[in-house]
Every structure is written in structure tokens, then in C-alpha cells.
PDB file of C-alpha atoms and ligand atoms in Angstrom:
ATOM      1  CA  MET A   1      89.774 137.194  90.515  1.00 74.00           C
ATOM      2  CA  ASN A   2      87.192 135.666  88.126  1.00 86.00           C
ATOM      3  CA  PHE A   3      88.371 131.845  87.480  1.00 97.00           C
ATOM      4  CA  GLU A   4      87.917 129.556  84.200  1.00 98.00           C
ATOM      5  CA  HIS A   5      89.052 126.576  84.427  1.00 98.00           C
ATOM      6  CA  ILE A   6      88.094 125.994  88.568  1.00 98.00           C
ATOM      7  CA  LEU A   7      85.088 126.860  90.757  1.00 98.00           C
ATOM      8  CA  PHE A   8      86.462 128.076  93.915  1.00 98.00           C
ATOM      9  CA  HIS A   9      84.615 129.584  96.914  1.00 98.00           C
ATOM     10  CA  ILE A  10      84.841 129.866 100.461  1.00 98.00           C
ATOM     11  CA  ASP A  11      81.718 128.346 103.084  1.00 97.00           C
ATOM     12  CA  SER A  12      81.865 128.042 106.933  1.00 95.00           C
ATOM     13  CA  GLY A  13      85.524 127.448 107.285  1.00 98.00           C
ATOM     14  CA  VAL A  14      86.356 125.014 104.146  1.00 98.00           C
ATOM     15  CA  ALA A  15      87.584 126.181 100.781  1.00 98.00           C
ATOM     16  CA  THR A  16      86.355 123.991  98.105  1.00 98.00           C
ATOM     17  CA  LEU A  17      88.629 123.856  95.129  1.00 98.00           C
ATOM     18  CA  ARG A  18      86.685 122.099  92.236  1.00 98.00           C
ATOM     19  CA  LEU A  19      88.935 121.760  89.085  1.00 98.00           C
ATOM     20  CA  ASN A  20      86.806 122.717  86.249  1.00 98.00           C
ATOM     21  CA  ARG A  21      87.953 121.190  82.375  1.00 98.00           C
ATOM     22  CA  PRO A  22      85.269 118.490  82.413  1.00 98.00           C
ATOM     23  CA  LYS A  23      85.867 117.908  78.924  1.00 98.00           C
ATOM     24  CA  GLN A  24      89.687 117.283  78.891  1.00 98.00           C
ATOM     25  CA  LEU A  25      89.298 114.859  82.156  1.00 98.00           C
ATOM     26  CA  ASN A  26      90.270 118.344  83.651  1.00 98.00           C
ATOM     27  CA  SER A  27      93.522 117.467  82.832  1.00 98.00           C
ATOM     28  CA  PHE A  28      96.363 120.929  83.569  1.00 98.00           C
ATOM     29  CA  ASN A  29      96.957 123.768  80.734  1.00 98.00           C
ATOM     30  CA  LEU A  30      98.555 126.701  82.014  1.00 98.00           C
ATOM     31  CA  LYS A  31      96.327 128.853  82.359  1.00 98.00           C
ATOM     32  CA  MET A  32      94.443 126.293  85.222  1.00 98.00           C
ATOM     33  CA  HIS A  33      98.117 125.426  87.044  1.00 98.00           C
ATOM     34  CA  GLY A  34      97.895 129.616  87.425  1.00 98.00           C
ATOM     35  CA  GLU A  35      94.540 129.807  88.593  1.00 98.00           C
ATOM     36  CA  VAL A  36      94.735 127.311  91.371  1.00 98.00           C
ATOM     37  CA  ARG A  37      97.498 128.383  92.446  1.00 98.00           C
ATOM     38  CA  GLU A  38      96.395 131.714  93.165  1.00 98.00           C
ATOM     39  CA  ALA A  39      93.526 129.761  94.618  1.00 98.00           C
ATOM     40  CA  LEU A  40      95.485 128.252  97.351  1.00 98.00           C
ATOM     41  CA  LYS A  41      97.798 131.208  97.945  1.00 98.00           C
ATOM     42  CA  GLN A  42      94.169 132.756  99.314  1.00 98.00           C
ATOM     43  CA  VAL A  43      93.330 129.749 101.000  1.00 98.00           C
ATOM     44  CA  ARG A  44      97.118 130.486 102.658  1.00 97.00           C
ATOM     45  CA  GLN A  45      96.411 134.149 103.409  1.00 97.00           C
ATOM     46  CA  SER A  46      92.848 133.925 104.703  1.00 97.00           C
ATOM     47  CA  ALA A  47      92.169 133.601 108.470  1.00 95.00           C
ATOM     48  CA  GLU A  48      88.505 132.190 108.107  1.00 97.00           C
ATOM     49  CA  VAL A  49      90.069 129.006 106.256  1.00 98.00           C
ATOM     50  CA  ARG A  50      90.536 125.563 108.541  1.00 98.00           C
ATOM     51  CA  ALA A  51      89.797 123.060 105.379  1.00 98.00           C
ATOM     52  CA  LEU A  52      90.553 122.142 101.981  1.00 99.00           C
ATOM     53  CA  LEU A  53      88.326 119.982 100.264  1.00 99.00           C
ATOM     54  CA  LEU A  54      89.936 119.553  96.315  1.00 99.00           C
ATOM     55  CA  THR A  55      87.535 117.826  94.180  1.00 99.00           C
ATOM     56  CA  GLY A  56      86.940 117.790  89.519  1.00 98.00           C
ATOM     57  CA  GLU A  57      84.141 118.530  87.890  1.00 98.00           C
ATOM     58  CA  GLY A  58      82.371 115.588  85.615  1.00 98.00           C
ATOM     59  CA  ARG A  59      83.459 112.264  85.192  1.00 98.00           C
ATOM     60  CA  GLY A  60      87.239 112.619  86.168  1.00 98.00           C
ATOM     61  CA  PHE A  61      89.230 113.639  88.830  1.00 99.00           C
ATOM     62  CA  CYS A  62      92.251 114.657  86.640  1.00 99.00           C
ATOM     63  CA  ALA A  63      94.564 113.253  83.897  1.00 98.00           C
ATOM     64  CA  GLY A  64      97.857 115.088  85.026  1.00 98.00           C
ATOM     65  CA  GLN A  65      98.696 117.414  82.009  1.00 98.00           C
ATOM     66  CA  ASP A  66      97.405 118.677  79.077  1.00 98.00           C
ATOM     67  CA  LEU A  67      98.622 116.800  76.257  1.00 98.00           C
ATOM     68  CA  ASP A  68      96.970 119.025  73.633  1.00 97.00           C
ATOM     69  CA  ASP A  69      99.310 121.587  75.244  1.00 97.00           C
ATOM     70  CA  ARG A  70     102.181 119.008  73.767  1.00 97.00           C
ATOM     71  CA  ASN A  71     103.842 119.489  70.558  1.00 95.00           C
ATOM     72  CA  VAL A  72     105.827 116.560  69.994  1.00 95.00           C
ATOM     73  CA  ALA A  73     105.694 116.809  66.588  1.00 95.00           C
ATOM     74  CA  PRO A  74     108.359 115.308  64.158  1.00 96.00           C
ATOM     75  CA  GLY A  75     110.886 118.536  63.536  1.00 95.00           C
ATOM     76  CA  ALA A  76     109.327 120.362  66.363  1.00 96.00           C
ATOM     77  CA  GLU A  77     111.853 121.734  69.115  1.00 95.00           C
ATOM     78  CA  MET A  78     110.760 118.954  72.467  1.00 95.00           C
ATOM     79  CA  PRO A  79     109.278 121.046  75.333  1.00 95.00           C
ATOM     80  CA  ASP A  80     111.338 121.248  78.128  1.00 97.00           C
ATOM     81  CA  LEU A  81     109.294 119.135  80.826  1.00 98.00           C
ATOM     82  CA  GLY A  82     111.700 119.583  83.824  1.00 98.00           C
ATOM     83  CA  GLU A  83     111.007 123.563  83.227  1.00 98.00           C
ATOM     84  CA  SER A  84     107.460 122.735  83.324  1.00 98.00           C
ATOM     85  CA  ILE A  85     107.255 120.612  86.358  1.00 98.00           C
ATOM     86  CA  GLU A  86     109.439 122.626  88.198  1.00 98.00           C
ATOM     87  CA  GLN A  87     107.082 126.144  86.927  1.00 98.00           C
ATOM     88  CA  HIS A  88     103.847 124.401  88.001  1.00 98.00           C
ATOM     89  CA  TYR A  89     103.978 121.545  89.110  1.00 98.00           C
ATOM     90  CA  ASN A  90     106.424 121.152  91.811  1.00 98.00           C
ATOM     91  CA  PRO A  91     105.360 124.307  93.501  1.00 98.00           C
ATOM     92  CA  LEU A  92     100.962 122.658  93.460  1.00 98.00           C
ATOM     93  CA  ILE A  93     102.965 120.011  95.420  1.00 98.00           C
ATOM     94  CA  ARG A  94     104.775 122.060  97.620  1.00 98.00           C
ATOM     95  CA  GLN A  95     101.649 124.355  98.044  1.00 98.00           C
ATOM     96  CA  LEU A  96      99.112 121.882  99.423  1.00 98.00           C
ATOM     97  CA  ARG A  97     101.890 119.525 101.807  1.00 97.00           C
ATOM     98  CA  ASP A  98     102.880 122.954 103.404  1.00 97.00           C
ATOM     99  CA  LEU A  99      99.461 124.237 103.969  1.00 98.00           C
ATOM    100  CA  PRO A 100      99.031 124.671 107.431  1.00 98.00           C
ATOM    101  CA  MET A 101      95.234 122.661 107.745  1.00 98.00           C
ATOM    102  CA  PRO A 102      93.855 119.551 106.647  1.00 98.00           C
ATOM    103  CA  VAL A 103      93.808 119.235 102.987  1.00 98.00           C
ATOM    104  CA  ILE A 104      90.882 116.484 101.917  1.00 99.00           C
ATOM    105  CA  CYS A 105      91.173 115.368  98.589  1.00 99.00           C
ATOM    106  CA  ALA A 106      87.715 114.139  97.085  1.00 99.00           C
ATOM    107  CA  VAL A 107      88.667 111.773  93.491  1.00 99.00           C
ATOM    108  CA  ASN A 108      85.452 111.996  91.446  1.00 98.00           C
ATOM    109  CA  GLY A 109      86.627 109.906  88.608  1.00 98.00           C
ATOM    110  CA  VAL A 110      90.035 108.630  86.808  1.00 98.00           C
ATOM    111  CA  ALA A 111      92.987 110.473  88.652  1.00 99.00           C
ATOM    112  CA  ALA A 112      95.868 109.987  86.085  1.00 98.00           C
ATOM    113  CA  GLY A 113      99.452 110.111  85.813  1.00 98.00           C
ATOM    114  CA  ALA A 114     100.139 114.056  87.523  1.00 99.00           C
ATOM    115  CA  GLY A 115      96.019 113.842  88.635  1.00 99.00           C
ATOM    116  CA  ALA A 116      96.901 111.374  90.184  1.00 99.00           C
ATOM    117  CA  ASN A 117      99.887 112.020  92.844  1.00 98.00           C
ATOM    118  CA  ILE A 118      98.109 115.210  93.594  1.00 99.00           C
ATOM    119  CA  ALA A 119      95.025 113.169  95.621  1.00 99.00           C
ATOM    120  CA  PHE A 120      98.013 111.590  97.225  1.00 98.00           C
ATOM    121  CA  ALA A 121      99.899 114.372  97.896  1.00 98.00           C
ATOM    122  CA  CYS A 122      96.852 115.583  99.655  1.00 98.00           C
ATOM    123  CA  ASP A 123      95.883 114.981 103.905  1.00 98.00           C
ATOM    124  CA  LEU A 124      92.560 112.305 103.394  1.00 98.00           C
ATOM    125  CA  VAL A 125      91.685 111.234 100.236  1.00 99.00           C
ATOM    126  CA  LEU A 126      88.291 109.954  99.433  1.00 99.00           C
ATOM    127  CA  ALA A 127      87.893 108.278  96.646  1.00 99.00           C
ATOM    128  CA  ALA A 128      84.328 107.172  94.928  1.00 99.00           C
ATOM    129  CA  ARG A 129      83.497 103.617  93.766  1.00 98.00           C
ATOM    130  CA  SER A 130      83.331 104.637  90.028  1.00 98.00           C
ATOM    131  CA  ALA A 131      86.796 106.217  90.322  1.00 98.00           C
ATOM    132  CA  SER A 132      90.731 104.886  89.786  1.00 98.00           C
ATOM    133  CA  PHE A 133      93.857 106.027  89.975  1.00 98.00           C
ATOM    134  CA  ILE A 134      96.921 105.509  86.571  1.00 98.00           C
ATOM    135  CA  GLN A 135     100.287 106.409  87.080  1.00 98.00           C
ATOM    136  CA  ALA A 136      99.644 107.217  83.437  1.00 98.00           C
ATOM    137  CA  PHE A 137     103.460 107.694  83.221  1.00 98.00           C
ATOM    138  CA  CYS A 138     105.259 104.626  81.784  1.00 98.00           C
ATOM    139  CA  LYS A 139     102.538 104.629  78.825  1.00 98.00           C
ATOM    140  CA  ILE A 140     103.848 107.716  77.133  1.00 98.00           C
ATOM    141  CA  GLY A 141     107.433 107.650  78.125  1.00 98.00           C
ATOM    142  CA  LEU A 142     107.645 109.636  81.301  1.00 98.00           C
ATOM    143  CA  VAL A 143     108.908 109.676  84.968  1.00 98.00           C
ATOM    144  CA  PRO A 144     106.104 110.139  87.595  1.00 98.00           C
ATOM    145  CA  ASP A 145     105.854 112.871  89.071  1.00 98.00           C
ATOM    146  CA  SER A 146     103.992 115.553  91.686  1.00 98.00           C
ATOM    147  CA  GLY A 147     106.268 113.401  93.969  1.00 98.00           C
ATOM    148  CA  GLY A 148     104.581 110.166  92.903  1.00 98.00           C
ATOM    149  CA  THR A 149     107.658 108.177  92.933  1.00 98.00           C
ATOM    150  CA  TRP A 150     108.753 109.176  96.776  1.00 98.00           C
ATOM    151  CA  THR A 151     104.456 109.096  98.062  1.00 97.00           C
ATOM    152  CA  LEU A 152     103.774 105.400  96.474  1.00 98.00           C
ATOM    153  CA  PRO A 153     106.712 103.446  97.618  1.00 98.00           C
ATOM    154  CA  ARG A 154     105.897 104.487 101.240  1.00 97.00           C
ATOM    155  CA  LEU A 155     102.013 104.544 100.700  1.00 97.00           C
ATOM    156  CA  VAL A 156     102.100 100.842  98.770  1.00 98.00           C
ATOM    157  CA  GLY A 157     105.774  99.353  99.506  1.00 98.00           C
ATOM    158  CA  MET A 158     108.143  99.198  96.224  1.00 98.00           C
ATOM    159  CA  ALA A 159     107.150  96.447  94.855  1.00 98.00           C
ATOM    160  CA  ARG A 160     103.897  97.378  94.101  1.00 98.00           C
ATOM    161  CA  ALA A 161     104.826 101.209  93.113  1.00 98.00           C
ATOM    162  CA  LYS A 162     107.441  99.398  90.810  1.00 98.00           C
ATOM    163  CA  ALA A 163     104.644  97.615  89.217  1.00 98.00           C
ATOM    164  CA  LEU A 164     102.406 100.545  89.217  1.00 98.00           C
ATOM    165  CA  ALA A 165     104.634 102.871  88.023  1.00 98.00           C
ATOM    166  CA  MET A 166     106.282 100.442  85.246  1.00 98.00           C
ATOM    167  CA  LEU A 167     102.834  98.862  83.940  1.00 98.00           C
ATOM    168  CA  GLY A 168     100.617 101.558  84.018  1.00 98.00           C
ATOM    169  CA  GLU A 169      97.446  99.280  85.227  1.00 98.00           C
ATOM    170  CA  ARG A 170      94.490 101.473  86.371  1.00 98.00           C
ATOM    171  CA  ILE A 171      93.408 100.691  89.937  1.00 98.00           C
ATOM    172  CA  SER A 172      90.313 100.739  91.748  1.00 98.00           C
ATOM    173  CA  ALA A 173      89.408 102.961  94.399  1.00 98.00           C
ATOM    174  CA  GLU A 174      88.329  99.579  96.264  1.00 98.00           C
ATOM    175  CA  GLN A 175      92.094  98.687  95.592  1.00 98.00           C
ATOM    176  CA  ALA A 176      93.604 102.088  96.574  1.00 98.00           C
ATOM    177  CA  GLU A 177      91.821 102.019  99.230  1.00 98.00           C
ATOM    178  CA  ARG A 178      92.818  98.169 100.480  1.00 98.00           C
ATOM    179  CA  TRP A 179      96.981  99.427  99.375  1.00 98.00           C
ATOM    180  CA  GLY A 180      96.496 102.388 102.235  1.00 98.00           C
ATOM    181  CA  MET A 181      96.308 104.599  99.295  1.00 98.00           C
ATOM    182  CA  ILE A 182      93.239 106.673 100.231  1.00 98.00           C
ATOM    183  CA  TRP A 183      91.307 106.834 103.467  1.00 98.00           C
ATOM    184  CA  ARG A 184      88.217 105.504 101.917  1.00 98.00           C
ATOM    185  CA  CYS A 185      86.374 104.728  99.238  1.00 98.00           C
ATOM    186  CA  VAL A 186      82.840 105.957  98.863  1.00 98.00           C
ATOM    187  CA  ASP A 187      79.177 105.260  97.482  1.00 98.00           C
ATOM    188  CA  ASP A 188      79.596 107.745  94.471  1.00 98.00           C
ATOM    189  CA  GLU A 189      76.185 109.356  94.977  1.00 98.00           C
ATOM    190  CA  ALA A 190      77.822 110.164  98.790  1.00 98.00           C
ATOM    191  CA  LEU A 191      81.414 111.043  97.442  1.00 98.00           C
ATOM    192  CA  GLN A 192      80.780 114.941  97.283  1.00 98.00           C
ATOM    193  CA  ASP A 193      78.620 114.910 100.793  1.00 98.00           C
ATOM    194  CA  GLU A 194      80.296 112.675 102.517  1.00 98.00           C
ATOM    195  CA  ALA A 195      83.740 114.700 101.823  1.00 98.00           C
ATOM    196  CA  LEU A 196      82.051 117.740 102.206  1.00 98.00           C
ATOM    197  CA  GLU A 197      80.835 116.822 106.599  1.00 98.00           C
ATOM    198  CA  LEU A 198      84.933 115.513 106.879  1.00 98.00           C
ATOM    199  CA  ALA A 199      85.631 119.102 105.664  1.00 98.00           C
ATOM    200  CA  ARG A 200      83.131 120.938 107.828  1.00 98.00           C
ATOM    201  CA  HIS A 201      84.165 118.593 110.739  1.00 98.00           C
ATOM    202  CA  LEU A 202      87.375 119.390 110.447  1.00 98.00           C
ATOM    203  CA  ALA A 203      87.151 123.019 109.896  1.00 98.00           C
ATOM    204  CA  THR A 204      85.599 122.913 113.707  1.00 98.00           C
ATOM    205  CA  GLN A 205      88.634 121.042 115.148  1.00 98.00           C
ATOM    206  CA  PRO A 206      91.898 122.511 116.815  1.00 98.00           C
ATOM    207  CA  THR A 207      93.412 123.912 113.169  1.00 98.00           C
ATOM    208  CA  THR A 208      97.027 124.509 114.602  1.00 98.00           C
ATOM    209  CA  GLY A 209      97.331 121.440 115.769  1.00 98.00           C
ATOM    210  CA  LEU A 210      95.930 119.734 112.457  1.00 98.00           C
ATOM    211  CA  ALA A 211      98.648 121.569 111.169  1.00 98.00           C
ATOM    212  CA  LEU A 212     101.071 120.013 113.155  1.00 98.00           C
ATOM    213  CA  ILE A 213     100.761 116.615 112.956  1.00 98.00           C
ATOM    214  CA  LYS A 214     100.568 117.127 109.526  1.00 98.00           C
ATOM    215  CA  ARG A 215     103.877 118.510 109.567  1.00 98.00           C
ATOM    216  CA  ALA A 216     105.542 115.550 111.898  1.00 98.00           C
ATOM    217  CA  LEU A 217     104.006 113.016 109.760  1.00 98.00           C
ATOM    218  CA  ASN A 218     105.177 115.000 106.430  1.00 97.00           C
ATOM    219  CA  ALA A 219     109.037 115.225 108.114  1.00 97.00           C
ATOM    220  CA  SER A 220     108.519 111.316 109.557  1.00 97.00           C
ATOM    221  CA  ALA A 221     109.960 109.740 106.511  1.00 94.00           C
ATOM    222  CA  GLY A 222     112.873 112.253 105.917  1.00 95.00           C
ATOM    223  CA  ASN A 223     114.102 111.596 109.834  1.00 98.00           C
ATOM    224  CA  THR A 224     116.139 108.975 112.059  1.00 98.00           C
ATOM    225  CA  PHE A 225     114.007 107.715 114.729  1.00 98.00           C
ATOM    226  CA  ASP A 226     115.790 110.081 117.073  1.00 98.00           C
ATOM    227  CA  GLN A 227     114.825 113.457 114.834  1.00 98.00           C
ATOM    228  CA  GLN A 228     111.240 112.575 115.282  1.00 98.00           C
ATOM    229  CA  LEU A 229     111.113 112.353 118.986  1.00 98.00           C
ATOM    230  CA  ASP A 230     112.846 115.806 118.801  1.00 98.00           C
ATOM    231  CA  LEU A 231     110.267 116.716 116.119  1.00 98.00           C
ATOM    232  CA  GLU A 232     107.508 116.012 118.315  1.00 98.00           C
ATOM    233  CA  ARG A 233     109.097 117.982 121.319  1.00 98.00           C
ATOM    234  CA  ASP A 234     109.232 121.321 119.402  1.00 98.00           C
ATOM    235  CA  LEU A 235     105.876 120.822 118.010  1.00 98.00           C
ATOM    236  CA  GLN A 236     104.936 119.883 121.516  1.00 98.00           C
ATOM    237  CA  ARG A 237     106.028 122.520 122.253  1.00 98.00           C
ATOM    238  CA  LEU A 238     104.036 124.593 120.343  1.00 98.00           C
ATOM    239  CA  ALA A 239     100.362 123.032 120.320  1.00 98.00           C
ATOM    240  CA  GLY A 240     101.370 122.930 123.672  1.00 98.00           C
ATOM    241  CA  ARG A 241     100.724 127.214 123.477  1.00 98.00           C
ATOM    242  CA  THR A 242      97.715 127.780 121.457  1.00 98.00           C
ATOM    243  CA  GLU A 243      94.515 128.949 122.795  1.00 98.00           C
ATOM    244  CA  ASP A 244      93.080 125.433 121.903  1.00 98.00           C
ATOM    245  CA  TYR A 245      95.521 122.875 123.653  1.00 98.00           C
ATOM    246  CA  ARG A 246      93.527 125.481 126.560  1.00 98.00           C
ATOM    247  CA  GLU A 247      90.283 124.879 125.382  1.00 98.00           C
ATOM    248  CA  GLY A 248      90.565 121.596 125.359  1.00 98.00           C
ATOM    249  CA  VAL A 249      91.790 120.495 128.265  1.00 98.00           C
ATOM    250  CA  GLY A 250      89.345 122.545 130.120  1.00 98.00           C
ATOM    251  CA  ALA A 251      86.105 121.496 127.927  1.00 98.00           C
ATOM    252  CA  PHE A 252      87.240 117.533 129.200  1.00 98.00           C
ATOM    253  CA  LYS A 253      87.477 118.820 132.674  1.00 98.00           C
ATOM    254  CA  GLU A 254      84.025 120.625 132.305  1.00 98.00           C
ATOM    255  CA  LYS A 255      83.411 117.684 130.716  1.00 98.00           C
ATOM    256  CA  ARG A 256      81.706 120.276 128.165  1.00 98.00           C
ATOM    257  CA  THR A 257      81.635 120.162 123.995  1.00 98.00           C
ATOM    258  CA  ALA A 258      85.333 122.325 123.355  1.00 98.00           C
ATOM    259  CA  THR A 259      84.432 125.145 120.752  1.00 98.00           C
ATOM    260  CA  PHE A 260      87.637 125.158 119.062  1.00 98.00           C
ATOM    261  CA  LYS A 261      89.124 128.446 116.867  1.00 97.00           C
ATOM    262  CA  GLY A 262      92.211 127.313 115.149  1.00 97.00           C
ATOM    263  CA  CYS A 263      94.910 129.191 117.070  1.00 97.00           C
TER     264      CYS A 263
HETATM  265  O1  LIG B 301     104.560 117.661  80.451  1.00 64.20           O
HETATM  266  C1  LIG B 301     104.696 117.812  81.037  1.00 64.20           C
HETATM  267  O2  LIG B 301     104.468 119.407  81.678  1.00 64.20           O
HETATM  268  C2  LIG B 301     105.378 117.253  82.436  1.00 64.20           C
HETATM  269  C3  LIG B 301     104.266 116.635  83.672  1.00 64.20           C
HETATM  270  C4  LIG B 301     103.687 115.672  83.222  1.00 64.20           C
HETATM  271  C5  LIG B 301     102.463 114.893  84.231  1.00 64.20           C
HETATM  272  C6  LIG B 301     102.202 114.406  83.611  1.00 64.20           C
HETATM  273  O3  LIG B 301     100.400 114.496  84.649  1.00 64.20           O
HETATM  274  S1  LIG B 301     102.153 112.881  82.511  1.00 64.20           S
HETATM  275  C7  LIG B 301     100.966 112.575  82.229  1.00 64.20           C
HETATM  276  C8  LIG B 301      99.991 112.524  81.122  1.00 64.20           C
HETATM  277  N1  LIG B 301      97.944 112.165  81.482  1.00 64.20           N
HETATM  278  C9  LIG B 301      97.930 111.192  80.264  1.00 64.20           C
HETATM  279  O4  LIG B 301      98.783 110.631  80.184  1.00 64.20           O
HETATM  280  C10 LIG B 301      96.580 110.710  81.096  1.00 64.20           C
HETATM  281  C11 LIG B 301      96.329 110.310  79.434  1.00 64.20           C
HETATM  282  N2  LIG B 301      94.729 109.816  79.464  1.00 64.20           N
HETATM  283  C12 LIG B 301      94.430 108.522  79.263  1.00 64.20           C
HETATM  284  O5  LIG B 301      95.216 107.673  79.626  1.00 64.20           O
HETATM  285  C13 LIG B 301      92.513 108.220  79.622  1.00 64.20           C
HETATM  286  O6  LIG B 301      92.520 109.760  79.232  1.00 64.20           O
HETATM  287  C14 LIG B 301      91.708 108.472  80.763  1.00 64.20           C
HETATM  288  C15 LIG B 301      92.761 106.566  80.995  1.00 64.20           C
HETATM  289  C16 LIG B 301      92.819 109.405  82.253  1.00 64.20           C
HETATM  290  C17 LIG B 301      90.803 107.993  80.630  1.00 64.20           C
HETATM  291  O7  LIG B 301      90.891 107.385  79.632  1.00 64.20           O
HETATM  292  P1  LIG B 301      89.019 107.048  79.349  1.00 64.20           P
HETATM  293  O8  LIG B 301      88.712 106.680  78.142  1.00 64.20           O
HETATM  294  O9  LIG B 301      88.351 107.146  80.748  1.00 64.20           O
HETATM  295  O10 LIG B 301      88.742 108.509  78.491  1.00 64.20           O
HETATM  296  P2  LIG B 301      88.617 109.282  77.186  1.00 64.20           P
HETATM  297  O11 LIG B 301      88.283 108.905  75.370  1.00 64.20           O
HETATM  298  O12 LIG B 301      90.363 108.384  77.200  1.00 64.20           O
HETATM  299  O13 LIG B 301      89.479 110.694  77.612  1.00 64.20           O
HETATM  300  C18 LIG B 301      88.349 111.792  76.972  1.00 64.20           C
HETATM  301  C19 LIG B 301      88.636 112.541  76.967  1.00 64.20           C
HETATM  302  O14 LIG B 301      89.617 113.795  77.609  1.00 64.20           O
HETATM  303  C20 LIG B 301      89.028 113.353  75.585  1.00 64.20           C
HETATM  304  O15 LIG B 301      88.934 113.934  74.364  1.00 64.20           O
HETATM  305  P3  LIG B 301      87.564 113.781  73.137  1.00 64.20           P
HETATM  306  O16 LIG B 301      88.537 112.324  72.572  1.00 64.20           O
HETATM  307  O17 LIG B 301      86.656 113.684  73.690  1.00 64.20           O
HETATM  308  O18 LIG B 301      87.732 115.040  72.852  1.00 64.20           O
HETATM  309  C21 LIG B 301      90.696 112.756  75.995  1.00 64.20           C
HETATM  310  O19 LIG B 301      91.203 112.752  74.847  1.00 64.20           O
HETATM  311  C22 LIG B 301      90.916 113.958  76.800  1.00 64.20           C
HETATM  312  N3  LIG B 301      91.536 113.191  77.448  1.00 64.20           N
HETATM  313  C23 LIG B 301      91.826 112.512  78.831  1.00 64.20           C
HETATM  314  N4  LIG B 301      93.372 113.019  79.160  1.00 64.20           N
HETATM  315  C24 LIG B 301      93.827 113.917  78.680  1.00 64.20           C
HETATM  316  C25 LIG B 301      92.717 114.900  78.227  1.00 64.20           C
HETATM  317  N5  LIG B 301      93.277 115.514  76.846  1.00 64.20           N
HETATM  318  C26 LIG B 301      94.511 116.379  77.218  1.00 64.20           C
HETATM  319  N6  LIG B 301      95.172 115.465  77.979  1.00 64.20           N
HETATM  320  C27 LIG B 301      94.983 114.679  78.927  1.00 64.20           C
HETATM  321  N7  LIG B 301      95.724 114.296  79.809  1.00 64.20           N
END
């Protein structure tokens, strides 16, 4: 499939998906939603891909919904935003969270509205020092979506989550790192290389084990401690049946570097 609003390729076990509507700061229109959905489907179905790198082209990462697609002129019928969330944003977030591999996000510039919360739904988030995060929803009368009301309090605590969501202030990448919203802030010129290096490293690691780690951590917020202990037992059972576990232990005993196949 030829894509118009994203750049997508697979190389050395890493799928790179670059949002590519730079003039609109990579905000989402229907076509871009469709293309991202298709690319993520390909990632999931590929036997080759063991890590996904999500980033943006130009000076922005993503400014959320393309507001030019929203006709709110006096007299116009108001759009059903619930339908938009149900059909597009929620499936996108679920696709990212459910991918059985690490998802690395390289936030190359401003991440606003759903754009910020899409980044926070990824597993490891790197951001360029000049990048920033804005819960822009309150500025236009909306509610944080794309998982923001779930993710933010867990990342930064309720006091900061409420301030971020109700004030819509711009948070620098450095502050996002200090507050634990992202993994690491890096110099602008180093971002893409560092993100790719991280993705390539992860693509050589025990992918099934990493996917199970992701499942366990994602489930932890909704579980009691006892439920989480049970989940760890079940997932460890699965991890312990992988070839990569056999390889990891074998390599340790033979004092050599393990070569993981991802299964
Ligand atoms: O509707 C539904 O389906 C419900 C779901 C909603 C999810 C959401 O994401 S709602 C939130 C939507 N996003 C926003 O409200 C953010 C709007 N954008 C901004 O606040 C600012 O652009 C930024 C803070 C992101 C960046 O500011 P700045 O000063 O660096 O750039 P700028 O000059 O405002 O924007 C540059 C261009 O991008 C500009 O176009 P122009 O004038 O050069 O032709 C601007 O219009 C365009 N742009 C930025 N954001 C959007 C956008 N165009 C359409 N939609 C956008 N969201």
C-alpha cells in the first residue's frame, strides 16, 4: 500500500512509522488515521518486526486532531467527537498498547492534544530537548483523550495531572523527563540516531519476553497486588517456555553473548 501521510519502512527488525503532514504539525485527518492503522496492522502481522519506532517529520511530532476538519461554524451541525474517538483514536491507542513488542516514540517536536497522549501510550519515549508536551484539549473546551486521563495521573500524580489537563501549559522535554513522563530527553541532533539505536537494540532482544513484560506492567494499574502476583506467575510460565529463555540461560552458563530469535 502506498502511503500519503506517513512514511513507513521495515529494516533490521525495526519498523519505522513517521507521521508526515509537517505543515499541519502532523495532526490527524481521516486518511492519516487509516494509514497509521494499516501500518500498525502490518507491524503486527510481520514475522520480521521486533520493535516499532514512531516519530514525526518536520518541527512537530503531532498536534492531535486536524482542527481544519472540524466545521463548528454557527449553524453547522456539531461533529460527533465520541464517534471519532471510538472509530479512530481509541483503536490507535489500543493497537499501540497491545503490540507484542516494544514501541519506541521519538518526540521530535511539539506533541499536543492527542499527539501528546499517543506518545505517552508508547513504551519508551525519547524527546528532543526542543520538544514540548501540551494537553491542549482544555484550550478548545475538550477533555484529554487517547488515554490521557488514565496515563497522566499514573505518570505524574493527580495534582500535576489536573494542572496539566486544566491549564494546558506547555511542558518542556526536560521537565517531562524530570517528572517521569518520558524515559529520556536528548539533544535535538541526536534524537533520531539514539531512538533508532534503541529500537535496533530492542529488536535483538527476547521479543516474546519483552511483550510479556509490557503486558504485566500495563495490567498492573488495574490489578490488586495478589492479582498481579498471579499474572506474573502465568506470564513467567509462558516466558519460561520460549526458545529465548533456553538461549539466555545457555549463553549465561557458557559465558557467551546470547543470540535471541524473539520467540
Ligand atoms: O475531534 C476529534 O476527533 C476529537 C479528538 C480530539 C483529539 C485532539 O487532539 S483535540 C486537540 C487538537 N489539537 C490542538 O488543539 C492543538 C492545536 N495547535 C496548537 O495549539 C499549536 O499549533 C501548537 C501548540 C501545537 C504549536 O504551536 P506553534 O506556535 O508552534 O505552531 P502554530 O503556528 O500554531 O502551527 C503551525 C501550523 O500548524 C499552523 O498552520 P499555518 O498557520 O502555518 O498554515 C497551524 O494552523 C497548524 N496546526 C497546528 N495544529 C493544528 C494545525 N492545523 C490543524 N489542526 C491542528 N491541530
